[in-house]
């Protein structure tokens, strides 16, 4: 910067070109040095320069789904009373039937609900949800309030599907730590998801709300 | 897990399985990506989005100041109470400021001393849109478009929230308190906000500047009904503000009342993902009081409406098309009647699309076609220089934007954008004829003006991931016709005007004519962040940023007025023991590329610091912020300000804020 200052009086345009050029080269070189590519190319590049760096401090109740869920052990549901009241009775849920079906890697514990780089640890399976079964499963939107307040989280939802294909009960099995985010997710699944008619079924749906 | 525990689990498993309950099948995770910056790849994604803590950490004095730290953005700074953003040297009607997607319907684009009728305290989110996405809001997008969102109409069920936010500052004597309450009951969600803010005369390194104090109050209420297929909501808001504009004895009293209706329907038809609609109806007035007597009154009454159709994916193509329609009546009465009464009509049809071409390449493109009509009533006043008869002018501007985005690898991407914009001249450029105190000029419009036309080329290189991130862009915007104000001797002799500009024996003001000139804008912006430390609770980073823009009249090679000189800055920021902090220093170059009669500004360095801390107090979440500005109390002039000779930037100051969320 000192160099730029002294040159400034003589030819600012040249100084500018040089400074910006140097910055670009620096970005390029250091970018290459920064190491291997860490992420799948599933992200947007269309944002420009400028947003001041802002650290999201962890929320009061960080979401930390217990690893036990991923290991399919019985777990007292951690959903808030509000959510529980709004959904199906959880007592009958046979959580123990999960071992054969749940891959251990399917839902990793979140270190911090608000860590902006949570994406780095997202498992490869965390891609756009395309179920291999007939039905209609639109993605829920990211709530505007949650986006604005920097709220992120992961939750696990248990859906009972009636013979008609409509969800007969939708319950939070593992809270995101934000009752309102949980409520948003279960409301959406209950209202928007439909399966093909058939025998009554039940599904565990992990949802990951993640800010970039 | 203890062996006993495991045994218990196994036993429980056996028991439950024997109960013949169906086993749940685990599905793949559903990943819902939101974005604090940037965003999911859609046709409407803003290039920059500020909200929450990022927004709260910034200045609250004017909309221009909020964005002024972003590379490429300056503030028009007409005192501490009035300032619009200037992006890449483009301002006024060239830079649309939308409020929740519709027009803000104020008088801010007609004069730099007229405040934008959106107080930063009520903003919950601010979006800067560039390229094809900006065509949703404006046809003049070479600088982009700005959309401010106040959340007054809830679009979803809201968690119960009650927030109090108080701020106090020393340089401008800021005292502000804002409150926000939100919640849901059944299918209904409501929002209530209010604020009061006062500032004293601004303290600068050359002393306090008289007649810069302000006093503002605003409130808004909104309620929505939210169902499985969408929402519909209504809001009412008001803003009252009185503020000085550095001229002795002159004070502006501003009042706006506004109704808004908004709604959205999900999947109304197979081809549509959603349809959303918005209508804003506004009644705006501001009076310029001279020693307590209303001198001139500006009124703007109008409405603006839009419908956006979000299309279902056609193959990989995503898009939004829509229509926007607005009418407003703008009138000026009193001493400063430099405009006839006008009726302004604008109808637009627009679309914005994203088409992936391959796994790592996509094309974004958009269009906007408008029909604009300005009708002026017959009028006359002393010294009128132009034709006083009624007249109208119609235009059909058409704008196109194309952006080719290529991911070089998972971290790097490049964007090449080509934009063609057309803008219809506004009522002021067409019909102004009279003394305008805000610009201290006798302004004369030209009713034969044609459309403003420009093409722009931009190349951006961005690294969005990794320890080192940043972006670099260069652009060239070439206007074949740019509507500029050009000095043309002096206006007519005026008597009985009585304003402060005439009292010192000056009865002739410099005359400025609106003329169409060919103009070139070129510049570069860069920003790079080195994340030195990136733990969960401890972070540290070093950031460098800079921008530069040059604008000139291609015929005469003379610079265009009020262009920000380049700047270069560095910032060190971090998070430690629950405290976030930032230290920054920015060197603003001198501006010696000047228009006729423009005064140069010297270079200066601004040093500042800010701190933030989250904690719990009596069951409430609290956030404390502290900002130190202009630490070395340097005298600085903002080259993009109309009144840079009279008013330096604020001197050394401290601003503290406390936000409590219950």
Coordinates of N, CA, C and O in Angstrom, one line a residue, chain B residues 44 55 76 86 100 117 139 182 212 271 276 296 334 352 357 431 455 457 555 568 652:
Chain B
X44 N -33.3 -15.4 -10.3 CA -33.5 -14.1 -9.6 C -32.5 -13.9 -8.5 O -32.6 -13.0 -7.7
X55 N -25.9 -6.8 8.3 CA -26.6 -5.6 8.1 C -26.5 -4.7 9.4 O -26.3 -3.5 9.3
X76 N -24.0 9.1 -2.4 CA -24.2 10.5 -3.0 C -24.1 11.5 -1.8 O -24.0 12.7 -2.1
X86 N -24.4 5.0 -5.1 CA -24.0 5.3 -6.5 C -23.1 4.1 -6.9 O -22.1 3.7 -6.2
X100 N -39.1 -4.0 -1.5 CA -39.9 -5.2 -1.6 C -40.3 -5.5 -3.1 O -41.3 -6.1 -3.4
X117 N -37.1 7.2 0.9 CA -38.1 7.0 1.9 C -38.1 5.6 2.6 O -39.1 5.1 2.9
X139 N -34.8 -1.3 -16.2 CA -34.2 -1.5 -17.5 C -32.8 -0.8 -17.6 O -32.1 -1.0 -18.5
X182 N -42.9 -10.1 16.0 CA -43.4 -11.0 15.0 C -43.9 -12.2 15.6 O -43.5 -12.6 16.7
X212 N -27.7 20.2 10.1 CA -27.7 18.9 9.6 C -28.4 17.9 10.6 O -28.3 16.7 10.4
X271 N -47.2 -25.6 -15.6 CA -46.0 -24.9 -16.2 C -45.5 -23.9 -15.2 O -44.4 -23.2 -15.4
X276 N -46.4 -14.9 -8.0 CA -46.4 -13.9 -6.9 C -46.8 -12.6 -7.4 O -46.5 -12.2 -8.5
X296 N -41.2 25.2 -0.6 CA -41.6 24.3 -1.8 C -42.2 23.0 -1.2 O -41.7 22.5 -0.2
X334 N -44.5 26.0 -5.0 CA -43.8 26.9 -4.2 C -42.6 27.5 -5.0 O -42.4 27.4 -6.2
X352 N -36.2 -13.4 -16.9 CA -34.8 -13.7 -16.6 C -34.6 -15.2 -16.5 O -35.5 -15.9 -15.8
X357 N -25.5 -25.1 -19.7 CA -25.0 -25.6 -21.0 C -24.3 -26.9 -20.9 O -24.3 -27.7 -21.7
X431 N -38.6 17.9 -18.6 CA -39.4 19.1 -18.4 C -38.9 20.1 -17.3 O -39.6 21.1 -17.1
X455 N -24.2 0.2 -23.8 CA -23.9 -1.3 -23.8 C -22.7 -1.5 -22.8 O -21.9 -0.6 -22.6
X457 N -19.8 -4.3 -21.0 CA -19.1 -5.5 -21.1 C -18.3 -5.7 -19.8 O -17.7 -4.8 -19.3
X555 N -17.1 12.8 -26.5 CA -16.9 13.9 -27.5 C -15.8 14.9 -27.0 O -15.0 15.3 -27.8
X568 N -8.4 2.0 -2.1 CA -7.8 0.7 -1.8 C -7.7 0.5 -0.3 O -7.5 1.5 0.4
X652 N -14.2 11.9 13.9 CA -14.0 10.7 14.7 C -15.3 10.5 15.5 O -15.9 11.4 16.0

